[in-house]
CSV table of C-alpha atoms in Angstrom, one decimal:
chain,number,residue,atom,x,y,z
U,241,MET,CA,20.5,-18.7,-40.1
U,242,GLU,CA,18.7,-15.7,-38.5
U,243,VAL,CA,21.1,-15.9,-35.6
U,244,ILE,CA,23.8,-15.3,-38.0
U,245,GLN,CA,22.0,-12.1,-39.2
U,246,VAL,CA,21.5,-10.7,-36.0
U,247,ILE,CA,24.9,-11.5,-34.7
U,248,VAL,CA,26.7,-9.9,-38.1
U,249,ALA,CA,24.2,-6.5,-37.3
U,250,LEU,CA,25.2,-7.0,-33.8
U,251,ILE,CA,28.8,-6.5,-34.7
U,252,PHE,CA,28.0,-3.7,-37.6
U,253,ALA,CA,26.1,-2.2,-34.7
U,254,ILE,CA,29.1,-1.8,-32.2
U,255,PHE,CA,31.4,-0.7,-34.6
U,256,VAL,CA,29.1,2.0,-36.0
U,257,ILE,CA,28.4,2.9,-32.2
U,258,GLY,CA,32.2,2.8,-31.5
U,259,LEU,CA,33.4,4.7,-34.7
U,260,VAL,CA,31.0,7.8,-33.5
U,261,LEU,CA,32.3,7.5,-30.2
U,262,GLY,CA,35.8,7.7,-31.2
U,263,LEU,CA,35.8,10.3,-33.7
U,264,PRO,CA,37.4,12.9,-31.7
U,265,TYR,CA,39.9,10.6,-31.3
U,266,ILE,CA,40.5,9.9,-34.6
U,267,LEU,CA,40.5,13.6,-35.8
U,268,ALA,CA,42.8,14.3,-33.0
U,269,VAL,CA,45.4,11.6,-33.6
U,270,GLY,CA,45.0,11.2,-37.2
U,271,GLY,CA,46.3,8.0,-39.2
U,272,ALA,CA,47.4,6.2,-36.4
U,273,GLY,CA,44.1,7.0,-34.5
U,274,ILE,CA,42.2,5.5,-36.9
U,275,VAL,CA,43.9,2.3,-37.2
U,276,GLY,CA,44.3,1.6,-33.3
U,277,PHE,CA,40.3,2.9,-33.2
U,278,ILE,CA,39.3,-0.1,-35.7
U,279,ALA,CA,41.1,-2.3,-33.7
U,280,GLY,CA,39.8,-1.0,-30.2
U,281,ALA,CA,36.0,-1.1,-32.3
U,282,MET,CA,36.9,-4.9,-33.2
U,283,TRP,CA,38.5,-6.1,-29.6
U,284,SER,CA,35.1,-4.0,-27.8
U,285,ALA,CA,33.0,-6.4,-30.2
U,286,CYS,CA,34.5,-9.7,-29.8
U,287,LYS,CA,34.6,-9.0,-26.2
U,288,TRP,CA,30.3,-8.3,-26.2
U,289,ILE,CA,30.3,-11.6,-28.5
U,290,VAL,CA,32.6,-13.5,-26.2
U,291,LYS,CA,30.1,-12.5,-23.4
U,292,SER,CA,27.1,-13.2,-25.3
U,293,ILE,CA,27.7,-16.7,-26.0
U,294,LEU,CA,29.2,-17.5,-22.1
U,295,TYR,CA,26.0,-16.0,-21.2
U,296,LEU,CA,24.2,-18.5,-23.3
U,297,ILE,CA,26.2,-21.3,-22.4
U,298,PHE,CA,25.6,-20.5,-18.6
U,299,GLU,CA,21.7,-20.0,-19.3
U,300,ILE,CA,21.5,-23.3,-21.4
U,301,TRP,CA,23.3,-25.4,-18.5
U,302,ASP,CA,21.1,-23.9,-15.6
U,303,ARG,CA,17.8,-24.9,-17.7
U,304,THR,CA,19.4,-28.3,-18.2
U,305,LYS,CA,20.4,-28.4,-14.6
U,306,ALA,CA,16.7,-27.5,-13.5
U,307,LYS,CA,15.4,-30.2,-15.5
U,308,ILE,CA,17.6,-32.6,-14.6
U,309,GLN,CA,16.4,-32.0,-10.9
U,310,ALA,CA,13.0,-31.7,-11.7
U,311,LYS,CA,13.3,-35.5,-12.9
U,312,LYS,CA,15.1,-36.6,-10.0
U,313,LYS,CA,12.0,-34.8,-7.9
U,314,LYS,CA,9.2,-36.8,-9.7
U,315,LYS,CA,11.4,-39.9,-9.6
U,316,ARG,CA,11.7,-39.6,-5.8
U,317,LEU,CA,8.1,-38.5,-5.5
U,318,MET,CA,7.0,-41.5,-7.6
U,319,CYS,CA,9.0,-44.0,-5.3
U,320,MET,CA,7.9,-42.5,-2.4
U,321,PHE,CA,4.1,-42.7,-3.4
U,322,ASN,CA,4.6,-46.3,-4.8
U,323,LEU,CA,2.9,-44.6,-8.2
U,324,LYS,CA,4.6,-46.7,-10.9
U,325,ASN,CA,3.9,-50.5,-9.6
U,326,LYS,CA,0.1,-49.1,-8.8
U,327,GLY,CA,-0.3,-48.3,-12.5
U,328,HIS,CA,-0.9,-44.7,-12.3
U,329,LEU,CA,2.0,-43.4,-14.6
């Protein structure tokens, strides 16, 4: 639930920042500028969210890969020292 609130807050923050940065264009172009700006702000928010999700996926994948490698290393060490058969582990 907290993750959803954070995502909504980030989308709102990106939209507000985009609104402030795009204000001169809205004033210069008029109604078409407003529609184009809202579309652009939503597009930038969507790109940012997609990048964040991809970053999280790759971060989780890296951690999982590291855990798998650690298990393989531990298994290799156990086999090398034959600790399983001696009752140490």
